[in-house]
Amino acid sequence: MPVIARYFPILAWGRGYNRHTLGGDALAAVIVTIMLIPQSLAYAILAGLPPEAGLYASIVPILLYSVFGTSRTLAVGPVAVVSLMTAAAIGEVAEAGTAGYAVAALTLAGLSGALLLGMGLLRLGFLANFLSHPVISGFITASGLLIALSQLRHILGIEASGKTLPEMLFALTTRLGQINPVTLVLGVGAVAFLFWVRRGLKPALQRLGLGPRAADIITKAGPVAAVAVTTLAVWGLELDTRGVAVVGVVPQGLPPFTLPSLSVDLIGQLFMPALLISIIGFVESMSVAQTLAAKRRQRIDPDQELIGLGAANIGAAFTGGYPVTGGFARSVVNFDAGAVTPAAGAFTALGLAVAAMSLTPLIHDLPIATLAATIIVAVLGLVDVSILRRAWVYSRADFAAVAATIVLTLGFGVEVGVSAGVILSVGLHLYRSSKPHIAEVGLVPGTQHFRNILRHEVITDPAVVTFRPDQSLYFANARFVEDHIFDRVRPGGPVRDVVLMCAGINEIDLSAVETLETINTRLDEMGVRLHLSEVKGPVMDQLCRAHFLSQMTGDVHLAQYDAVAALSPKAALHDVPDQISTVPNVQQRQGIEKSSSQRAWPSQQQT
């Protein structure tokens, strides 16, 4: 039973379901359903699919996530970035508007779901930690700009295409003479109204005396008002005869049963896009889910989230949808509206099913420009240009990675951008771990603590040098540690003992052990012994399985203070002569900058 409960979180929260919980979930479902109807239609069009595909992708996937997902408030469905990535991926294998395009979308969803499900069963949720959040933020920012720019053609009422910033700008500027004035008025009016709804409607309603909850519900229904007004305008004034593009006929009924393609060629073409969509979707979903869960002191299981999102995408593949994930905006709305359990998502799915069966005839005259306005207002909230400033202030390496991701996404498209983001995230991790911080430490007077000689006044013995690597040792950084030691310890120098303080080392791989053997041999040839101190149990277990310890010229000490007591008794006893003074910076001659003074034995003092 515990194993079953782990894979079916619904068994946990379903036991305590009651009338109070039902009330909170039902209210949240009403609000999210109202918000999701225009969003689903808009995101499907962004993906290059018929508008009903957005509704289909928001019904069965939500139901499946409510069974398998661990977040109580995550709202799963079509999102802007994944929709754009879907259009970019399947646009390479099929022409928009064809049956092959729709089948490719189903196949992409099924492939993405299978990948997510497989990673979840293999418990690979930790892989998301390898993606740098600043880099992902840069990708989402650039994608948001591309999405907003891609929708301008619908606002202007012109035919323009392009997948990159230069292509879109060129297409738009060369067709400005084809602008449809009526479409422009509808589109700009919808954008202005939606921005006002987002920022000004709720305060205005509260000034009129409405309570916060009522004002919030009406505000969330703002996009529906834009849809209703512009649809009535098109219908009443017959604006479609004046060139205004409308949604047209939308099939009425529940999602159909569909089958993704099993073509090996198609699967091969879509595999990498599906993997990238899975990764980005999972990272975005986890970020939202963990943020909201922390506010209620709830726990999110990354591995089970992979299973939940995998099941949702597989459901989309068999019900006429396309890839889905947890959406930021609707999840926040779901949370703020009082959703208590994933049942709120199930109720939302029921509401969307009712809409698919009975409301689709009403959106025949819905202007595409209104849906474009909905997308623009939604995605501009994802744009965070300030990430560049924050990254520049904090870390030049982070800034370079973020800036490169943004530039590549804007200049070469989302597939190149997301690929660059993944590569840069992993590359940044490898770069940093390949050059670990290594401190030379000394004894803090009056204590048994050891600190960096460049930051603290410490006692050192010129014959005993202690290095403290602040990272595990493995194939990528072992040579760096070796070079660092021999930049400091030279043949014929005063050093007779080198101590490697292992307090910050959690693991040593075989390559690093071989490097330690090399260090030990080279030091022995110089007449210098190598010692270890503060070795953690698991690391000692690893070392005991190698020949290094039997060959090591020095000893393994339980604590760094024990090593100093054995190798430099006077330093351990703090028996320091009164004439100790700050010494000239010996390390500076070797290219190591020093920021604070150092206490030393008189024999180390320079004149």
Coordinates of C-alpha atoms in Angstrom, one line a residue:
M1 CA 0.0 0.0 0.0
P2 CA 2.8 2.6 0.8
V3 CA 4.2 2.0 -2.7
I4 CA 0.9 2.5 -4.3
A5 CA 0.3 5.7 -2.3
R6 CA 3.6 7.0 -3.5
Y7 CA 2.6 6.8 -7.1
F8 CA -1.0 7.9 -6.5
P9 CA -0.9 11.0 -4.3
I10 CA -4.7 11.3 -4.7
L11 CA -4.9 8.5 -2.1
A12 CA -3.3 10.8 0.5
W13 CA -5.2 14.0 0.0
G14 CA -8.4 12.3 -0.9
R15 CA -8.9 10.7 2.5
G16 CA -9.4 14.0 4.2
Y17 CA -11.6 15.6 1.6
N18 CA -14.6 17.4 3.1
R19 CA -17.2 20.0 2.4
H20 CA -15.0 22.9 3.4
T21 CA -12.3 21.7 1.0
L22 CA -14.9 21.3 -1.7
G23 CA -16.0 24.9 -1.4
G24 CA -12.5 26.3 -1.8
D25 CA -11.7 24.0 -4.7
A26 CA -14.9 24.7 -6.5
L27 CA -14.5 28.5 -6.2
A28 CA -10.9 28.3 -7.5
A29 CA -12.1 26.1 -10.4
V30 CA -14.7 28.7 -11.5
I31 CA -12.1 31.5 -11.5
V32 CA -9.4 29.4 -13.3
T33 CA -11.9 28.1 -15.9
I34 CA -13.0 31.6 -16.7
M35 CA -9.3 32.6 -17.1
L36 CA -8.3 29.4 -19.0
I37 CA -10.9 29.5 -21.8
P38 CA -9.4 32.4 -23.7
Q39 CA -5.9 31.5 -22.8
S40 CA -6.3 27.9 -24.1
L41 CA -7.7 29.2 -27.4
A42 CA -4.9 31.7 -27.7
Y43 CA -2.0 29.3 -26.9
A44 CA -3.3 26.8 -29.4
I45 CA -3.1 29.4 -32.1
L46 CA 0.4 30.3 -30.9
A47 CA 1.3 26.7 -31.4
G48 CA 0.0 26.8 -34.9
L49 CA -3.0 24.5 -34.1
P50 CA -6.7 25.0 -34.3
P51 CA -8.1 26.8 -31.2
E52 CA -10.0 23.8 -30.0
A53 CA -6.7 22.0 -29.4
G54 CA -6.1 24.4 -26.5
L55 CA -9.3 23.3 -24.9
Y56 CA -8.6 19.6 -25.5
A57 CA -5.1 20.0 -24.0
S58 CA -6.7 21.5 -20.8
I59 CA -9.2 18.8 -20.0
V60 CA -7.8 15.2 -19.7
P61 CA -4.2 16.4 -18.8
I62 CA -5.6 18.3 -15.8
L63 CA -7.6 15.2 -14.7
L64 CA -4.5 13.0 -14.9
Y65 CA -2.3 15.4 -13.1
S66 CA -4.8 15.7 -10.2
V67 CA -4.4 11.9 -9.8
F68 CA -0.6 11.7 -10.1
G69 CA 0.8 15.1 -9.2
T70 CA 2.0 16.2 -5.8
S71 CA 1.3 19.9 -6.0
R72 CA -2.0 21.0 -4.4
T73 CA -2.3 24.1 -6.5
L74 CA -0.4 23.7 -9.7
A75 CA -2.6 24.3 -12.8
V76 CA -1.5 22.2 -15.8
G77 CA -2.3 23.0 -19.4
P78 CA -1.0 24.9 -22.4
V79 CA 1.6 27.6 -21.6
A80 CA 3.1 30.3 -23.8
V81 CA 6.8 29.1 -23.9
V82 CA 5.9 25.4 -24.5
S83 CA 3.4 26.5 -27.2
L84 CA 6.1 28.5 -29.0
M85 CA 8.6 25.6 -28.7
T86 CA 5.9 23.3 -30.1
A87 CA 5.3 25.5 -33.1
A88 CA 9.1 25.7 -33.7
A89 CA 9.5 21.9 -33.4
I90 CA 6.6 20.7 -35.6
G91 CA 7.0 23.5 -38.0
E92 CA 10.2 21.7 -39.2
V93 CA 8.4 18.5 -40.0
A94 CA 5.0 19.5 -41.2
E95 CA 3.1 22.5 -42.7
A96 CA 0.8 24.4 -40.3
G97 CA -2.9 23.7 -40.9
T98 CA -2.4 20.2 -42.3
A99 CA -3.3 16.9 -40.8
G100 CA 0.4 16.0 -40.6
Y101 CA 0.9 19.1 -38.4
A102 CA -1.8 18.0 -35.9
V103 CA -0.4 14.4 -35.8
A104 CA 3.1 15.8 -35.2
A105 CA 1.7 17.8 -32.2
L106 CA 0.1 14.6 -30.8
T107 CA 3.3 12.7 -31.3
L108 CA 5.4 15.5 -29.7
A109 CA 3.1 15.4 -26.6
G110 CA 3.2 11.6 -26.4
L111 CA 7.0 11.6 -26.7
S112 CA 7.4 14.3 -24.1
G113 CA 5.1 12.4 -21.8
A114 CA 7.0 9.2 -22.3
L115 CA 10.3 10.9 -21.5
L116 CA 8.9 12.6 -18.4
L117 CA 7.3 9.4 -17.2
G118 CA 10.5 7.4 -17.8
M119 CA 12.6 10.0 -15.9
G120 CA 10.1 9.9 -13.0
L121 CA 10.2 6.1 -12.8
L122 CA 14.0 6.2 -12.8
R123 CA 13.9 8.9 -10.1
L124 CA 15.8 11.5 -12.2
G125 CA 14.1 14.6 -10.8
F126 CA 17.5 15.8 -9.5
L127 CA 18.6 16.5 -13.1
A128 CA 16.5 19.7 -13.0
N129 CA 19.0 21.0 -10.5
F130 CA 21.7 21.2 -13.3
L131 CA 19.8 23.9 -15.0
S132 CA 20.8 27.4 -13.9
H133 CA 17.8 29.4 -12.9
P134 CA 19.3 32.7 -14.2
V135 CA 19.9 31.0 -17.5
I136 CA 16.3 29.6 -17.6
S137 CA 15.0 33.0 -16.7
G138 CA 17.0 34.5 -19.6
F139 CA 15.5 31.9 -22.0
I140 CA 12.0 32.6 -20.8
T141 CA 12.6 36.4 -21.0
A142 CA 13.8 36.1 -24.6
S143 CA 11.0 33.7 -25.5
G144 CA 8.4 36.1 -24.0
L145 CA 9.7 38.8 -26.3
L146 CA 9.6 36.5 -29.3
I147 CA 6.0 35.5 -28.4
A148 CA 4.8 39.1 -28.0
L149 CA 6.5 40.1 -31.2
S150 CA 5.0 37.1 -33.1
Q151 CA 1.5 38.2 -32.1
L152 CA 1.9 41.8 -33.4
R153 CA 0.9 40.5 -36.9
H154 CA -2.5 39.6 -35.6
I155 CA -2.8 43.0 -33.9
L156 CA -1.9 44.7 -37.1
G157 CA -4.0 42.4 -39.3
I158 CA -1.1 41.5 -41.6
E159 CA 0.5 38.3 -42.9
A160 CA 4.0 38.0 -41.5
S161 CA 6.2 35.1 -40.3
G162 CA 9.5 34.4 -38.8
K163 CA 11.1 32.5 -35.9
T164 CA 13.8 34.9 -34.8
L165 CA 13.9 38.5 -33.9
P166 CA 15.5 39.7 -37.1
E167 CA 13.1 37.7 -39.2
M168 CA 10.1 39.0 -37.4
L169 CA 11.2 42.6 -37.5
F170 CA 11.9 42.4 -41.2
A171 CA 8.6 40.7 -42.0
L172 CA 6.6 43.3 -39.9
T173 CA 8.4 46.4 -41.2
T174 CA 8.1 45.4 -44.8
R175 CA 4.3 44.9 -44.5
L176 CA 3.3 47.9 -42.6
G177 CA 1.4 49.2 -45.6
Q178 CA -1.0 46.2 -45.4
I179 CA -2.2 47.1 -41.9
N180 CA -6.0 46.5 -41.4
P181 CA -7.3 49.6 -39.5
V182 CA -10.3 47.8 -38.0
T183 CA -8.2 44.9 -36.7
L184 CA -5.7 47.4 -35.4
V185 CA -8.3 49.2 -33.4
L186 CA -9.7 46.0 -32.0
G187 CA -6.2 44.6 -31.1
V188 CA -4.8 47.8 -29.6
G189 CA -8.0 48.4 -27.7
A190 CA -7.9 44.8 -26.3
V191 CA -4.3 45.2 -25.2
A192 CA -4.9 48.5 -23.5
F193 CA -8.0 47.1 -21.8
L194 CA -6.2 44.0 -20.6
F195 CA -3.3 45.9 -19.2
W196 CA -5.7 48.2 -17.4
V197 CA -7.6 45.2 -16.0
R198 CA -4.4 43.7 -14.7
R199 CA -3.2 46.9 -13.0
G200 CA -6.1 49.2 -12.4
L201 CA -9.5 47.3 -12.3
K202 CA -9.2 45.8 -8.8
P203 CA -8.3 49.0 -7.0
A204 CA -11.1 50.8 -8.9
L205 CA -13.6 48.2 -7.8
Q206 CA -12.4 48.4 -4.2
R207 CA -12.8 52.2 -4.3
L208 CA -16.4 51.6 -5.4
G209 CA -17.0 49.5 -2.2
L210 CA -16.5 45.9 -3.5
G211 CA -14.7 43.5 -1.2
P212 CA -11.2 42.2 -2.1
R213 CA -12.5 38.7 -3.0
A214 CA -15.3 39.9 -5.3
A215 CA -13.0 42.5 -6.9
D216 CA -10.4 39.8 -7.5
I217 CA -12.8 37.5 -9.2
I218 CA -14.1 40.2 -11.5
T219 CA -10.5 41.2 -12.3
K220 CA -9.6 37.6 -13.2
A221 CA -12.7 37.6 -15.5
G222 CA -11.3 40.6 -17.4
P223 CA -10.1 38.7 -20.4
V224 CA -13.5 37.1 -20.8
A225 CA -15.0 40.6 -21.0
A226 CA -12.6 41.5 -23.7
V227 CA -13.5 38.3 -25.6
A228 CA -17.2 39.0 -25.2
V229 CA -17.1 42.7 -26.2
T230 CA -14.9 42.2 -29.3
T231 CA -16.9 39.1 -30.4
L232 CA -20.1 41.1 -30.2
A233 CA -18.6 43.9 -32.1
V234 CA -17.5 41.7 -34.9
W235 CA -20.9 39.9 -35.0
G236 CA -23.0 43.0 -34.7
L237 CA -21.0 45.1 -37.2
E238 CA -20.0 42.3 -39.5
L239 CA -16.4 43.3 -39.2
D240 CA -15.3 39.9 -40.6
T241 CA -16.4 41.3 -44.0
R242 CA -13.9 44.1 -43.5
G243 CA -10.9 41.8 -43.2
V244 CA -11.0 41.1 -39.4
A245 CA -9.7 37.5 -38.9
V246 CA -11.9 35.4 -36.6
V247 CA -11.7 32.0 -35.0
G248 CA -14.4 30.5 -37.2
V249 CA -16.0 27.2 -36.7
V250 CA -14.9 25.3 -33.6
P251 CA -16.0 21.7 -33.3
Q252 CA -18.6 21.2 -30.5
G253 CA -18.0 18.3 -28.1
L254 CA -15.6 16.5 -25.8
P255 CA -12.0 15.8 -26.8
P256 CA -11.8 13.1 -29.4
F257 CA -9.8 10.0 -29.1
T258 CA -6.6 10.5 -31.1
L259 CA -3.5 8.4 -31.8
P260 CA 0.1 9.8 -32.1
S261 CA 2.2 8.6 -34.9
L262 CA 4.5 5.6 -34.4
S263 CA 6.7 6.5 -37.4
V264 CA 10.3 6.0 -36.5
D265 CA 11.4 8.9 -38.8
L266 CA 8.9 11.3 -37.2
I267 CA 9.9 10.2 -33.7
G268 CA 13.5 10.6 -34.5
Q269 CA 12.9 14.1 -35.8
L270 CA 10.9 15.1 -32.7
F271 CA 13.0 13.4 -30.1
M272 CA 15.4 16.3 -29.2
P273 CA 12.6 18.9 -29.3
A274 CA 10.5 16.7 -27.1
L275 CA 13.4 16.3 -24.6
L276 CA 14.0 20.1 -24.5
I277 CA 10.3 20.8 -24.1
S278 CA 10.2 18.2 -21.3
I279 CA 13.1 19.8 -19.5
I280 CA 12.0 23.3 -19.8
G281 CA 8.4 22.4 -18.9
F282 CA 9.5 20.4 -15.9
V283 CA 11.8 23.2 -14.6
E284 CA 9.1 25.8 -15.1
S285 CA 6.5 23.6 -13.4
M286 CA 8.7 22.7 -10.5
S287 CA 9.7 26.3 -9.9
V288 CA 6.0 27.4 -9.7
A289 CA 5.0 24.3 -7.6
Q290 CA 7.7 24.7 -5.1
T291 CA 7.2 28.4 -4.7
L292 CA 3.5 27.9 -4.0
A293 CA 4.0 24.8 -1.8
A294 CA 6.5 26.7 0.4
K295 CA 3.8 29.3 1.3
R296 CA 1.7 26.5 2.8
R297 CA 4.6 24.4 4.2
Q298 CA 3.7 21.6 1.7
R299 CA 6.2 19.3 0.0
I300 CA 6.7 18.6 -3.7
D301 CA 8.2 15.3 -4.8
P302 CA 10.2 16.1 -8.0
D303 CA 10.2 12.4 -9.2
Q304 CA 6.5 12.1 -8.7
E305 CA 6.0 15.5 -10.5
L306 CA 7.8 14.0 -13.5
I307 CA 5.3 11.1 -13.4
G308 CA 2.3 13.5 -13.1
L309 CA 3.5 15.7 -15.9
G310 CA 4.3 12.7 -18.0
A311 CA 0.8 11.3 -17.5
A312 CA -0.7 14.7 -18.4
N313 CA 1.2 14.9 -21.7
I314 CA 0.4 11.3 -22.6
G315 CA -3.3 12.2 -21.9
A316 CA -2.9 15.2 -24.3
A317 CA -1.5 12.9 -27.0
F318 CA -4.6 10.7 -27.0
T319 CA -7.2 13.5 -26.7
G320 CA -6.3 15.9 -29.5
G321 CA -3.9 18.1 -27.5
Y322 CA -0.3 19.1 -27.5
P323 CA 2.5 19.4 -24.9
V324 CA 1.4 20.9 -21.6
T325 CA 3.0 21.8 -18.2
G326 CA 2.3 23.8 -15.1
G327 CA 1.5 27.4 -15.9
F328 CA 2.7 30.3 -13.7
A329 CA -0.2 32.7 -14.1
R330 CA -3.0 30.3 -13.7
S331 CA -1.3 28.4 -10.8
V332 CA -1.0 31.7 -8.9
V333 CA -4.6 32.4 -9.7
N334 CA -5.6 28.9 -8.5
F335 CA -3.6 29.4 -5.3
D336 CA -5.0 32.9 -4.6
A337 CA -8.5 31.8 -5.3
G338 CA -8.3 29.3 -2.4
A339 CA -7.6 26.0 -4.1
V340 CA -6.9 23.4 -1.4
T341 CA -6.3 20.2 -3.3
P342 CA -5.7 19.0 -6.9
A343 CA -9.5 18.4 -7.1
A344 CA -9.7 22.1 -8.1
G345 CA -7.9 21.1 -11.3
A346 CA -10.4 18.3 -11.8
F347 CA -13.3 20.7 -11.4
T348 CA -11.6 23.1 -13.9
A349 CA -11.4 20.2 -16.4
L350 CA -15.1 19.6 -15.9
G351 CA -15.8 23.3 -16.5
L352 CA -13.8 23.3 -19.7
A353 CA -15.5 20.2 -20.9
V354 CA -18.9 22.0 -20.4
A355 CA -17.5 24.9 -22.4
A356 CA -16.2 22.6 -25.2
M357 CA -19.7 21.0 -25.5
S358 CA -21.9 24.1 -25.3
L359 CA -20.0 27.4 -25.7
T360 CA -17.9 26.8 -28.8
P361 CA -20.5 28.2 -31.2
L362 CA -20.4 31.5 -29.3
I363 CA -16.7 32.1 -30.2
H364 CA -17.1 31.8 -34.0
D365 CA -16.8 35.6 -34.4
L366 CA -14.0 36.0 -31.8
P367 CA -11.3 38.1 -33.3
I368 CA -7.8 36.5 -33.5
A369 CA -6.5 40.0 -32.5
T370 CA -8.2 39.6 -29.1
L371 CA -6.5 36.3 -28.6
A372 CA -3.2 37.8 -29.6
A373 CA -3.8 40.6 -27.1
T374 CA -4.4 38.0 -24.4
I375 CA -1.1 36.3 -25.2
I376 CA 0.9 39.6 -25.3
V377 CA -0.4 40.7 -21.9
A378 CA 0.3 37.3 -20.4
V379 CA 3.8 36.8 -21.7
L380 CA 5.1 40.3 -21.0
G381 CA 4.7 39.4 -17.4
L382 CA 7.3 36.7 -18.0
V383 CA 9.9 39.2 -19.4
D384 CA 12.4 40.0 -16.7
V385 CA 15.2 42.2 -18.2
S386 CA 16.4 43.0 -14.7
I387 CA 18.0 39.5 -14.6
L388 CA 20.8 40.9 -16.7
R389 CA 21.6 43.7 -14.1
R390 CA 21.3 41.3 -11.2
A391 CA 23.6 38.7 -12.9
W392 CA 26.1 41.4 -13.8
V393 CA 26.3 42.7 -10.2
Y394 CA 26.5 39.2 -8.7
S395 CA 28.6 37.2 -11.1
R396 CA 30.2 38.0 -14.5
A397 CA 30.0 34.3 -15.4
D398 CA 26.3 34.2 -14.7
F399 CA 25.8 37.4 -16.7
A400 CA 27.7 35.9 -19.7
A401 CA 25.5 32.8 -19.6
V402 CA 22.3 34.7 -19.3
A403 CA 23.2 37.2 -22.0
A404 CA 24.3 34.5 -24.4
T405 CA 21.0 32.6 -23.8
I406 CA 19.0 35.7 -24.5
V407 CA 21.0 36.7 -27.6
L408 CA 20.9 33.2 -29.1
T409 CA 17.2 32.7 -28.4
L410 CA 16.4 36.1 -30.1
G411 CA 18.8 35.7 -32.9
F412 CA 18.5 32.0 -33.8
G413 CA 15.1 30.8 -32.3
V414 CA 13.9 29.0 -29.3
E415 CA 15.4 25.6 -30.1
V416 CA 18.9 27.0 -30.3
G417 CA 18.2 29.2 -27.3
V418 CA 17.0 26.4 -25.0
S419 CA 19.8 24.1 -26.2
A420 CA 22.3 26.9 -25.4
G421 CA 20.6 27.4 -22.0
V422 CA 21.0 23.7 -21.1
I423 CA 24.6 23.6 -22.4
L424 CA 25.6 26.8 -20.7
S425 CA 24.0 25.7 -17.4
V426 CA 26.0 22.4 -17.4
G427 CA 29.1 24.2 -18.7
L428 CA 28.9 26.8 -16.0
H429 CA 28.7 24.1 -13.4
L430 CA 31.6 22.2 -14.8
Y431 CA 33.7 25.4 -15.1
R432 CA 33.1 26.3 -11.5
S433 CA 33.7 22.9 -10.2
S434 CA 36.8 22.5 -12.2
K435 CA 38.4 25.4 -10.4
P436 CA 37.4 24.8 -6.7
H437 CA 38.3 27.3 -4.1
I438 CA 41.4 26.2 -2.3
A439 CA 42.4 28.0 0.9
E440 CA 45.8 27.9 2.7
V441 CA 44.8 27.9 6.3
G442 CA 46.5 28.7 9.6
L443 CA 45.6 28.4 13.3
V444 CA 43.5 31.3 14.8
P445 CA 45.3 32.4 17.9
G446 CA 43.7 31.2 21.2
T447 CA 41.5 28.6 19.4
Q448 CA 41.7 25.3 17.7
H449 CA 40.1 26.8 14.5
F450 CA 41.8 27.1 11.2
R451 CA 41.0 29.9 8.7
N452 CA 42.2 31.3 5.4
I453 CA 45.5 33.1 5.7
L454 CA 44.3 35.7 3.2
R455 CA 41.3 36.7 5.4
H456 CA 42.4 36.2 9.0
E457 CA 45.3 36.8 11.3
V458 CA 46.6 33.2 11.9
I459 CA 49.6 31.4 13.2
T460 CA 51.6 29.4 10.5
D461 CA 54.8 27.4 10.5
P462 CA 56.9 27.8 7.3
A463 CA 57.7 24.1 7.4
V464 CA 54.0 23.0 7.5
V465 CA 51.5 24.1 4.8
T466 CA 47.8 23.2 5.0
F467 CA 45.5 23.4 2.0
R468 CA 41.7 23.2 2.3
P469 CA 39.9 22.3 -0.9
D470 CA 36.3 23.4 -0.5
Q471 CA 34.8 20.9 -3.0
S472 CA 34.7 17.2 -3.8
L473 CA 37.6 16.1 -5.9
Y474 CA 36.9 14.4 -9.3
F475 CA 38.4 14.1 -12.7
A476 CA 37.6 17.7 -13.8
N477 CA 39.3 19.5 -10.9
A478 CA 42.0 17.1 -9.6
R479 CA 44.7 18.5 -11.9
F480 CA 43.8 22.1 -10.7
V481 CA 44.4 21.0 -7.1
E482 CA 47.7 19.4 -8.1
D483 CA 48.9 22.6 -9.8
H484 CA 47.8 24.7 -6.9
I485 CA 49.9 22.7 -4.5
F486 CA 53.0 22.8 -6.6
D487 CA 52.7 26.5 -7.3
R488 CA 53.1 26.9 -3.5
V489 CA 55.5 24.2 -2.6
R490 CA 58.8 24.4 -4.5
P491 CA 61.9 22.2 -4.4
G492 CA 64.5 23.3 -1.9
G493 CA 62.0 25.4 0.0
P494 CA 61.3 25.4 3.8
V495 CA 58.2 23.2 3.5
R496 CA 58.7 19.7 5.0
D497 CA 55.0 18.7 5.4
V498 CA 51.9 19.4 3.4
V499 CA 48.5 18.7 5.0
L500 CA 45.4 18.3 2.9
M501 CA 42.5 19.4 5.1
C502 CA 39.5 17.4 3.8
A503 CA 36.6 19.0 5.7
G504 CA 35.0 20.2 2.5
I505 CA 35.5 17.1 0.5
N506 CA 32.5 14.8 0.2
E507 CA 33.8 12.5 -2.5
I508 CA 37.0 11.5 -4.3
D509 CA 36.7 9.7 -7.5
L510 CA 39.3 7.3 -9.0
S511 CA 40.9 10.0 -11.2
A512 CA 41.4 12.2 -8.1
V513 CA 42.9 9.3 -6.2
E514 CA 45.4 8.8 -9.0
T515 CA 46.2 12.5 -8.8
L516 CA 46.7 12.3 -5.0
E517 CA 49.2 9.4 -5.7
T518 CA 51.0 11.6 -8.1
I519 CA 51.1 14.5 -5.6
N520 CA 52.4 12.1 -3.0
T521 CA 55.2 10.8 -5.2
R522 CA 56.3 14.3 -6.4
L523 CA 56.3 15.6 -2.8
D524 CA 58.3 12.6 -1.7
E525 CA 60.9 13.3 -4.3
M526 CA 61.2 16.8 -2.9
G527 CA 61.6 15.5 0.6
V528 CA 58.1 16.6 1.7
R529 CA 55.5 14.4 3.4
L530 CA 51.8 14.5 2.5
H531 CA 49.2 14.2 5.3
L532 CA 45.4 14.2 5.4
S533 CA 43.1 15.6 8.1
E534 CA 39.4 15.6 8.9
V535 CA 38.6 13.0 6.3
K536 CA 34.9 12.1 6.3
G537 CA 33.8 8.5 6.7
P538 CA 32.5 7.8 3.2
V539 CA 35.6 9.4 1.7
M540 CA 37.8 7.2 4.0
D541 CA 35.9 4.2 2.8
Q542 CA 36.7 5.1 -0.8
L543 CA 40.4 5.7 0.0
C544 CA 40.7 2.4 1.8
R545 CA 39.6 0.6 -1.4
A546 CA 42.7 2.1 -3.2
H547 CA 46.4 1.7 -2.6
F548 CA 46.9 5.4 -1.9
L549 CA 46.8 5.2 1.9
S550 CA 49.4 2.5 2.1
Q551 CA 51.8 4.5 -0.1
M552 CA 51.2 7.9 1.5
T553 CA 54.3 9.3 3.1
G554 CA 52.5 11.0 5.9
D555 CA 49.6 10.2 8.3
V556 CA 45.8 10.6 8.4
H557 CA 44.8 12.9 11.3
L558 CA 41.3 12.9 12.9
A559 CA 41.3 16.7 13.2
Q560 CA 43.4 19.5 11.7
Y561 CA 44.5 20.6 15.2
D562 CA 45.9 17.0 15.7
A563 CA 47.9 17.4 12.6
V564 CA 49.4 20.7 13.7
A565 CA 50.0 19.3 17.2
A566 CA 52.0 16.4 15.7
L567 CA 53.9 18.4 13.0
S568 CA 54.3 21.8 14.7
P569 CA 53.8 21.5 18.5
K570 CA 54.7 25.1 19.3
A571 CA 52.0 26.4 17.0
A572 CA 49.5 24.0 18.5
L573 CA 50.3 25.3 22.0
H574 CA 50.2 28.9 20.8
D575 CA 53.7 29.3 22.1
V576 CA 54.4 32.3 19.9
P577 CA 57.3 34.7 20.7
D578 CA 56.4 38.2 21.7
Q579 CA 58.2 39.7 18.7
I580 CA 55.8 38.2 16.2
S581 CA 54.8 40.8 13.6
T582 CA 53.0 41.1 10.4
V583 CA 55.2 39.6 7.7
P584 CA 55.6 40.7 4.1
N585 CA 53.4 38.8 1.7
V586 CA 55.4 35.8 0.7
Q587 CA 52.6 34.4 -1.4
Q588 CA 52.2 37.6 -3.4
R589 CA 55.6 36.8 -5.1
Q590 CA 54.0 33.6 -6.3
G591 CA 51.0 35.3 -7.9
I592 CA 48.6 34.8 -4.9
E593 CA 46.9 37.9 -3.7
K594 CA 46.6 38.4 0.0
S595 CA 44.1 40.6 1.7
S596 CA 45.0 40.4 5.4
S597 CA 48.1 40.1 7.6
Q598 CA 49.7 36.8 8.8
R599 CA 51.4 35.8 12.0
A600 CA 54.5 33.7 11.5
W601 CA 57.5 32.3 13.3
P602 CA 60.6 34.6 13.3
S603 CA 62.3 32.2 10.8
Q604 CA 59.6 33.2 8.3
Q605 CA 60.0 36.9 8.6
Q606 CA 61.6 38.7 5.7
T607 CA 63.8 41.7 5.9

